[in-house]
CSV table of C-alpha atoms and ligand atoms in Angstrom, one decimal:
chain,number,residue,atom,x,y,z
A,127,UNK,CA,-51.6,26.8,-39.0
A,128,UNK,CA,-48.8,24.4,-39.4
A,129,UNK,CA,-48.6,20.8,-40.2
A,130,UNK,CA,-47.2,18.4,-39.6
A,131,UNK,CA,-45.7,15.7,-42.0
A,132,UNK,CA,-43.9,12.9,-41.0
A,133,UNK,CA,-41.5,11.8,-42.3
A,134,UNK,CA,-41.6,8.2,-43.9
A,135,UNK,CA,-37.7,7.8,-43.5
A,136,UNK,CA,-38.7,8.1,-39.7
A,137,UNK,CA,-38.5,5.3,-37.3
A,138,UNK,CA,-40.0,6.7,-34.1
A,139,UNK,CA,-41.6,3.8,-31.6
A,140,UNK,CA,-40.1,1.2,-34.1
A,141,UNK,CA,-38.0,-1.8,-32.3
A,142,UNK,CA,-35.3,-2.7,-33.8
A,143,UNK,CA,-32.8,-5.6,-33.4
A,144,UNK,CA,-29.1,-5.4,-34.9
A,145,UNK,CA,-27.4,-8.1,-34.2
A,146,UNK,CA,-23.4,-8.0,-34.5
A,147,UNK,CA,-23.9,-4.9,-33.0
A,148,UNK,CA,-21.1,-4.4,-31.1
A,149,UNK,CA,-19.0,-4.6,-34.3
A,150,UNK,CA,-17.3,-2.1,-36.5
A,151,UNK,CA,-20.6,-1.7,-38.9
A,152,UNK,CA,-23.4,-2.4,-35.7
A,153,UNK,CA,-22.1,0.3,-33.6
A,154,UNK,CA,-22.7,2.9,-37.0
A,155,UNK,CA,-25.9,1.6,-37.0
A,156,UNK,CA,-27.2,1.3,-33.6
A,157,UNK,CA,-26.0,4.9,-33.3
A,158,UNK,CA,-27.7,6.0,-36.5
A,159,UNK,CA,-31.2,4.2,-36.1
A,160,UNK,CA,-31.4,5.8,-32.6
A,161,UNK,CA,-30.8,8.9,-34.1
A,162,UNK,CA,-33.5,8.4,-36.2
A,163,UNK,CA,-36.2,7.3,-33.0
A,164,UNK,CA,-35.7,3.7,-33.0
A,165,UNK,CA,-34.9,2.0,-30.1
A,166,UNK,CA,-31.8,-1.0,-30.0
A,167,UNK,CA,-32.1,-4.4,-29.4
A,168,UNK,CA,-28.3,-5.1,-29.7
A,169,UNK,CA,-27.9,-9.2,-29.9
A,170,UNK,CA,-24.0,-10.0,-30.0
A,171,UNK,CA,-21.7,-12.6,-28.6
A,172,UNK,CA,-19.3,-9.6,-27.7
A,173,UNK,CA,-20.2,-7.2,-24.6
A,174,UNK,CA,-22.4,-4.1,-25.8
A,175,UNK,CA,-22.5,-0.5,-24.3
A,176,UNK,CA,-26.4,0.3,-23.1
A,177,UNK,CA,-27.8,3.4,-22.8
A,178,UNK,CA,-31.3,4.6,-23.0
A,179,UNK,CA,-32.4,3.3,-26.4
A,180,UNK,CA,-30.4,0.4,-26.5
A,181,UNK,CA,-30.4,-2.7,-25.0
A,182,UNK,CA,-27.8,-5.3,-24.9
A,183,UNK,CA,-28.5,-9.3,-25.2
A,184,UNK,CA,-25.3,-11.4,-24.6
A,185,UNK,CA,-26.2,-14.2,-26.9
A,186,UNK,CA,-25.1,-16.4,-29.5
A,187,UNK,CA,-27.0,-16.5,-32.2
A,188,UNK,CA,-26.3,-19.7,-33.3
A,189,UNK,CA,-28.2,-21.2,-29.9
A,190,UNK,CA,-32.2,-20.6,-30.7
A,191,UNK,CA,-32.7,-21.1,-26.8
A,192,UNK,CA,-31.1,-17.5,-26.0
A,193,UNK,CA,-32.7,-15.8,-29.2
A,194,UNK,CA,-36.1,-16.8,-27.5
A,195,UNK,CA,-35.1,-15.7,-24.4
A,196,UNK,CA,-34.0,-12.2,-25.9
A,197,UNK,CA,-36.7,-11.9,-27.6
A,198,UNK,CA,-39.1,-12.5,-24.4
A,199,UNK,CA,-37.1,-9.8,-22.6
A,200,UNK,CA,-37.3,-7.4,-24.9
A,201,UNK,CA,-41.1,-7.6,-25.6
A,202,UNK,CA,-41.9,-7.7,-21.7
A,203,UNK,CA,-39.7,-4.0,-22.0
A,204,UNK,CA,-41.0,-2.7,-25.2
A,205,UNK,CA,-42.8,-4.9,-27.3
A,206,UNK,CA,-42.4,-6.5,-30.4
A,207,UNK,CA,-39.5,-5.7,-32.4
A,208,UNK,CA,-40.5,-4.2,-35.7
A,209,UNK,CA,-36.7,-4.3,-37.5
A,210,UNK,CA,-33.9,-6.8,-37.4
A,211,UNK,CA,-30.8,-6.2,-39.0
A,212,UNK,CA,-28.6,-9.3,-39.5
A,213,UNK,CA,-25.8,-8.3,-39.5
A,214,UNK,CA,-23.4,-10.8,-36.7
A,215,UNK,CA,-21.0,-12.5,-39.0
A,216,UNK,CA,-17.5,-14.1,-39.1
A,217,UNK,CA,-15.2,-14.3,-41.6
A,218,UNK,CA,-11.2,-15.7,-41.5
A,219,UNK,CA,-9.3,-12.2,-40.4
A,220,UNK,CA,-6.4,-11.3,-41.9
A,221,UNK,CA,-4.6,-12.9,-39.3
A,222,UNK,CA,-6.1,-16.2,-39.3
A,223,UNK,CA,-4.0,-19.5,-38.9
A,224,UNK,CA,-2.0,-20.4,-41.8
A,225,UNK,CA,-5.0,-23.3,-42.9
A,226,UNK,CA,-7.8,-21.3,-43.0
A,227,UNK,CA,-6.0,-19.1,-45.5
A,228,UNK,CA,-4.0,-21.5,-47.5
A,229,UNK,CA,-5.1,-23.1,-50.5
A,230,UNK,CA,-9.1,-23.8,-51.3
A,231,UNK,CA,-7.9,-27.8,-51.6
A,232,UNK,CA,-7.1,-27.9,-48.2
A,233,UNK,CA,-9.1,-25.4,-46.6
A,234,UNK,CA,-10.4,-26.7,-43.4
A,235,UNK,CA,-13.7,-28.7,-42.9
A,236,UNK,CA,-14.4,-27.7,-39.4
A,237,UNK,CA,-13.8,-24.3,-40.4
A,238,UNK,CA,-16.7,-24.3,-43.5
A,239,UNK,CA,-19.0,-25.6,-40.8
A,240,UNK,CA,-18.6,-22.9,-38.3
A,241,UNK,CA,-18.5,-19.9,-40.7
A,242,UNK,CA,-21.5,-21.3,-42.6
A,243,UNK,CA,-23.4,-22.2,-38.9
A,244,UNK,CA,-22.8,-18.8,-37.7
A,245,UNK,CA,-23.7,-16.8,-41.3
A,246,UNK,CA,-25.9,-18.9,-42.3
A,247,UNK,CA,-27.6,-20.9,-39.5
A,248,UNK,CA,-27.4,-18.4,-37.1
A,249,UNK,CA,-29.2,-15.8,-39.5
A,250,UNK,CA,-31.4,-18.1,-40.4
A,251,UNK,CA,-32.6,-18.6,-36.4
A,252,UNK,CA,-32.2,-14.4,-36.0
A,253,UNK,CA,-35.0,-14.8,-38.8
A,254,UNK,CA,-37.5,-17.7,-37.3
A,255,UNK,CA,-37.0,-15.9,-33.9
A,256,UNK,CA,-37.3,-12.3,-34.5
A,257,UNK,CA,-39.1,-12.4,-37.6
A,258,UNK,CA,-41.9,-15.2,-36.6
A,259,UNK,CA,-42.5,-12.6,-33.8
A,260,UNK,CA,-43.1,-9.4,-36.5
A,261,UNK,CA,-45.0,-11.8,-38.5
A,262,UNK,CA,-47.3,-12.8,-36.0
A,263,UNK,CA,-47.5,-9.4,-34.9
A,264,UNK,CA,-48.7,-8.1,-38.6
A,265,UNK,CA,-45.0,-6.2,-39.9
A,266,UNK,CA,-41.6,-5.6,-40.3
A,267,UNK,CA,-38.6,-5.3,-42.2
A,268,UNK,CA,-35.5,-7.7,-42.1
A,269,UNK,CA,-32.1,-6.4,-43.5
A,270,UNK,CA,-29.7,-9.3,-44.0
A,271,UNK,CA,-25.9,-7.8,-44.3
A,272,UNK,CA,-24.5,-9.7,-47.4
A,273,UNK,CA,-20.8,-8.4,-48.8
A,274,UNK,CA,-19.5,-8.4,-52.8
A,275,UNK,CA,-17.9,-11.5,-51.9
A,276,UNK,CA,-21.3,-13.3,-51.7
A,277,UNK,CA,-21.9,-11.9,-55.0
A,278,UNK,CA,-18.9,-11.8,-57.3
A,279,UNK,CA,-15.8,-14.3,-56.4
A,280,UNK,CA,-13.2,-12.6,-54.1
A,281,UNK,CA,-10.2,-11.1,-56.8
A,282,UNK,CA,-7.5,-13.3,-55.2
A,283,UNK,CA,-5.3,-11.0,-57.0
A,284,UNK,CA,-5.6,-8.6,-54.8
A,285,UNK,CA,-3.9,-10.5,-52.0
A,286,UNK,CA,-0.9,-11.5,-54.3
A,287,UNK,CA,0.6,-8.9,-52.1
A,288,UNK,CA,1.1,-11.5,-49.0
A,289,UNK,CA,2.3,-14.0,-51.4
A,290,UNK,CA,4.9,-11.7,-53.3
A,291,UNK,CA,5.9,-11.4,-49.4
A,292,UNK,CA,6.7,-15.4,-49.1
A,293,UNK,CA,3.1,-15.6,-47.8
A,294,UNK,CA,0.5,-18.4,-48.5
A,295,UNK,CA,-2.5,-16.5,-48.8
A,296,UNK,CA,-6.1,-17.2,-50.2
A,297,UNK,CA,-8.6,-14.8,-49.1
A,298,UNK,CA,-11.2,-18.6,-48.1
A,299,UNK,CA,-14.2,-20.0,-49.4
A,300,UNK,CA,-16.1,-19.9,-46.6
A,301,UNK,CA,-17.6,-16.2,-46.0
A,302,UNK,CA,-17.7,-16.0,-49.5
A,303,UNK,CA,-20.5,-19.3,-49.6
A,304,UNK,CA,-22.3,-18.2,-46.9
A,305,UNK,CA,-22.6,-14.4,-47.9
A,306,UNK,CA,-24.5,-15.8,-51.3
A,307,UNK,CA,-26.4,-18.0,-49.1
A,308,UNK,CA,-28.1,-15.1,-47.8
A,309,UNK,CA,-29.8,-13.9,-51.4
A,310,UNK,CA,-32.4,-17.2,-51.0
A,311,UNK,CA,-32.9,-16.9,-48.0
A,312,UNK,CA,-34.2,-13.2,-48.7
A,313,UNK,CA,-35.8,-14.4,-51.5
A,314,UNK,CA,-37.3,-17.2,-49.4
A,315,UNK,CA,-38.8,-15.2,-46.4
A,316,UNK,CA,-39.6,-12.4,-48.8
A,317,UNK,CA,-42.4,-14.8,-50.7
A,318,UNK,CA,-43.5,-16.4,-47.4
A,319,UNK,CA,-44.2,-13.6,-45.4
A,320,UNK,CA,-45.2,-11.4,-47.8
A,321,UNK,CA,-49.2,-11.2,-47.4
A,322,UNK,CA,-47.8,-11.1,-43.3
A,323,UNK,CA,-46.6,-6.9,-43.9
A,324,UNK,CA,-43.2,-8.6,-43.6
A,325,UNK,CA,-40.5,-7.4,-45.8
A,326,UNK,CA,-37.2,-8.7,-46.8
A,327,UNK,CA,-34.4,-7.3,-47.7
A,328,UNK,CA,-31.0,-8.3,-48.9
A,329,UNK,CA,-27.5,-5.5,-48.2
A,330,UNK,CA,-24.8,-5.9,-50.2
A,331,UNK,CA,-21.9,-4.1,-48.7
A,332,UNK,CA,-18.1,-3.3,-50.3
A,333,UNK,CA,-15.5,-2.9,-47.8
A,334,UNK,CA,-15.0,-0.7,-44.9
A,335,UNK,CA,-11.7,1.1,-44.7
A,336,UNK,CA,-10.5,-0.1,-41.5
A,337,UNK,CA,-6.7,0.5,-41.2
A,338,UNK,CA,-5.7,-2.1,-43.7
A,339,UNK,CA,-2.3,-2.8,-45.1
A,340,UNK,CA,-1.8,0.2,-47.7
A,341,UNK,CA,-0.8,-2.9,-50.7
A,342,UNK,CA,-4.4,-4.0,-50.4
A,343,UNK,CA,-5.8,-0.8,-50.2
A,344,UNK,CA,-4.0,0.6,-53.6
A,345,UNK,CA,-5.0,-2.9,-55.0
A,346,UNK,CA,-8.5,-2.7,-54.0
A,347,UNK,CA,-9.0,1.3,-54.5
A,348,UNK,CA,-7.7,0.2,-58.0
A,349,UNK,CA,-11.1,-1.9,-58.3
A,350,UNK,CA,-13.5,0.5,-57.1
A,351,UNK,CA,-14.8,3.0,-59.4
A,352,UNK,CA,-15.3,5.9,-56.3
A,353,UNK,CA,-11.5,4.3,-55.9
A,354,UNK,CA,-11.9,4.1,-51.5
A,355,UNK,CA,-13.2,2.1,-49.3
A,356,UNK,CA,-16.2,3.4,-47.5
A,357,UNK,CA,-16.4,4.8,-44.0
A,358,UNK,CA,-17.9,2.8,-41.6
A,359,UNK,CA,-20.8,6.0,-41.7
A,360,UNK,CA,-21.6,4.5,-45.0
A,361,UNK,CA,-24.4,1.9,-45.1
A,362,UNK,CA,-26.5,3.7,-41.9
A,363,UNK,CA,-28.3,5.7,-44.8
A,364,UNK,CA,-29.7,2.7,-46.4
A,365,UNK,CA,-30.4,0.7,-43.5
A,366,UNK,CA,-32.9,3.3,-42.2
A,367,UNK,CA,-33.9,3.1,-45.7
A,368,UNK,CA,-34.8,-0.4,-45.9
A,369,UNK,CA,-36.5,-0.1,-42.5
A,370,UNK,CA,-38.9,2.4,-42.8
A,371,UNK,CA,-41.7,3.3,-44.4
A,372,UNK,CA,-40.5,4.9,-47.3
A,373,UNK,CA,-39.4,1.2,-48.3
A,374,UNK,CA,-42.8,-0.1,-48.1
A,375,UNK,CA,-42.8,-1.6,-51.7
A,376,UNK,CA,-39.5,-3.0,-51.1
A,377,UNK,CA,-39.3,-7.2,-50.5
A,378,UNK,CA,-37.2,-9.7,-51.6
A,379,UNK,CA,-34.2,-7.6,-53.2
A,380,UNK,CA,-30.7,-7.2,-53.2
A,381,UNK,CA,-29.6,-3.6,-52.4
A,382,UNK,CA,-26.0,-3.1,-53.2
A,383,UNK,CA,-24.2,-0.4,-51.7
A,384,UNK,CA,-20.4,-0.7,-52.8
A,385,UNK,CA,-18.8,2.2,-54.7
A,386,UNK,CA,-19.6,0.7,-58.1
A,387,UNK,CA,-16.8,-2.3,-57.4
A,388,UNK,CA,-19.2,-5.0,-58.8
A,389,UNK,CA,-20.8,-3.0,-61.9
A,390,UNK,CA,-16.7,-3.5,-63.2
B,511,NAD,N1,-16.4,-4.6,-42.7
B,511,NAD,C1,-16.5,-4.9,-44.0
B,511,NAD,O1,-15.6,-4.6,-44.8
B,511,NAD,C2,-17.7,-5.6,-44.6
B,511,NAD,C3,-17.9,-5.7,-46.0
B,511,NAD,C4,-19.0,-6.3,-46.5
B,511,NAD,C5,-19.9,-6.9,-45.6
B,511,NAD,N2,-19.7,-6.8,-44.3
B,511,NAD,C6,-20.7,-7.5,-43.4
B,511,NAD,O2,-21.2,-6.5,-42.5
B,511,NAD,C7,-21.5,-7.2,-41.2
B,511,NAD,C8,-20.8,-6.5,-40.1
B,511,NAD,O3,-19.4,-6.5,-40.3
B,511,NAD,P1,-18.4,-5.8,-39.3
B,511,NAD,O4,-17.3,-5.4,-40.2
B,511,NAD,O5,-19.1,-4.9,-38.4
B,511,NAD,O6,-17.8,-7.1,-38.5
B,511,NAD,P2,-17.3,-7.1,-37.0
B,511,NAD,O7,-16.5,-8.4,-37.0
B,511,NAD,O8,-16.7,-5.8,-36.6
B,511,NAD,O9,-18.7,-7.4,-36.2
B,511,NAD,C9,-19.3,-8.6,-36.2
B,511,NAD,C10,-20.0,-8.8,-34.9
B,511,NAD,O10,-20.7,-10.0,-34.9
B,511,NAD,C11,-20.5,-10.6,-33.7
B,511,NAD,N3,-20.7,-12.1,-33.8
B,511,NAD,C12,-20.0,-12.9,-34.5
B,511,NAD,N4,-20.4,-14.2,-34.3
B,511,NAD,C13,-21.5,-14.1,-33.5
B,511,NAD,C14,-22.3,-15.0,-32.9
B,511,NAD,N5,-22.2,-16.4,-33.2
B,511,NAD,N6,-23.3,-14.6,-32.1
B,511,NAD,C15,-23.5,-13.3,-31.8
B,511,NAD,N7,-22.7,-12.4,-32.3
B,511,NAD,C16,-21.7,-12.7,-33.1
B,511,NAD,C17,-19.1,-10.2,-33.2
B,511,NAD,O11,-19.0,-10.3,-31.8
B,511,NAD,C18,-19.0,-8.8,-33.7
B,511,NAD,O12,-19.4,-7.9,-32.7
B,511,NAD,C19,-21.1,-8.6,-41.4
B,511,NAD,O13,-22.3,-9.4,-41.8
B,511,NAD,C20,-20.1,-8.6,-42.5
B,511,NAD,O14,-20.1,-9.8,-43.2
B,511,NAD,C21,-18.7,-6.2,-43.7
């Protein structure tokens, strides 16, 4: 006779929204949770690729209206979501203009604003939306996507690079503040909706290789004590981690995954 033992890292029949998913880091996850039986809710301002599992919600999460109306669609088509995974962000590329990277003095007020309404407002809405649903409904897990640079300053000797090159270049202040943001609001949700079966969690997350310009990478593989950045493949492990049942005693931390660059 043979029996059968699920397996509590197993997320079959479990609804789960990632928004920022058609990003680098929300693709690898989509793909990965499906592989493990959830089905997508993908939430991004970018266009996402369906396919049977995933669903895509052209929205902004910064407009509660069009979370709301996400979140009605995908109930009417599957029901509740049990799993949201915050992980929609900006943050000033490389490329940025030449104010949003120059000195922290002058760093531009309109910018703060939109960086911090995006990370931090608009996670904040994903939460009230999506997670008001799981708590009404009785469960869930929430992942929110923080980086190191929410936990320890940026090292802005690692871009002396760009300024050794006649550059002016800060890496800016604004995804950094909003990143660390995210730990209270974990914190926050984590106490409130505890006795409601929902959990939540806090990812810390080092940096994704991602073609970058081979100065910063010997700088910053200099920093890390597994000395890479990670593949993009990375995090998926822990994400199905946080949101399954094998994390069921697991509220209100801060899970960092980063190569050991912080325990330096
Ligand atoms: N890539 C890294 O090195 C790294 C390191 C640490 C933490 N992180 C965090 O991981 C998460 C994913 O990062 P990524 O590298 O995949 O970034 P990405 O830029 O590739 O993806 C972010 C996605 O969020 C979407 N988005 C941005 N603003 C939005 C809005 N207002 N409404 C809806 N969607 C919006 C974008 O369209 C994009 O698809 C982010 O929270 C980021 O801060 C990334």
């Amino acid at each position: 006779m043979s029996v059968s033992v699920a397996s509590p890292f197993d997320l079959h029949d479990r609804v789960v929204v990632v928004t920022g998913g058609a990003g680098q880091l929300g693709r690898a996850f989509t793909k990965a949770l499906m592989a493990a039986g959830a089905r997508i809710a993908v939430i991004d301002r970018a266009p996402v690729e369906e396919s049977e599992g995933v669903l895509g919600f052209a929205c902004d999460i910064t407009d509660r209206q069009a979370l709301e109306e996400a979140l009605g669609l995908m109930e009417d088509r599957w029901g509740t979501p049990f799993g949201l995974v915050n992980a929609a962000a900006l943050d000033s590329p490389p490329d940025s203009p030449p104010e949003e990277n120059g000195p922290f003095e002058t760093y531009p007020e309109a910018s703060f604003d939109k960086i911090m309404g995006v990370n931090v407002k608009g996670t904040l809405l994903c939460c009230q939306v999506f997670g008001g649903a799981m708590a009404a409904k009785g469960g869930g897990s929430i992942v929110n996507i923080a980086s190191i640079y929410g936990m320890v300053s940026p090292d802005q000797s690692l871009y002396q690079y760009r300024r050794d090159r006649g550059e002016v270049f800060f890496k800016p202040v604004a995804y950094a503040t909003s990143k660390s943001a995210l730990y209270n609001l974990t914190r926050y949700l984590a106490a409130y909706w505890g006795g409601r079966g929902v959990r939540v969690n806090t990812l810390t997350l080092g940096g994704v290789y991602n073609n970058q310009d081979p100065a910063f990478l010997e700088r910053y593989n200099a920093k890390v004590p597994l000395g890479r950045m990670a593949d993009a493949n990375e995090y998926n492990g822990v994400v199905q981690f946080l949101l399954s049942d094998a994390a069921s005693y697991v509220t209100g931390s801060n899970v960092v995954v980063d190569g050991g660059f912080t325990a330096l």
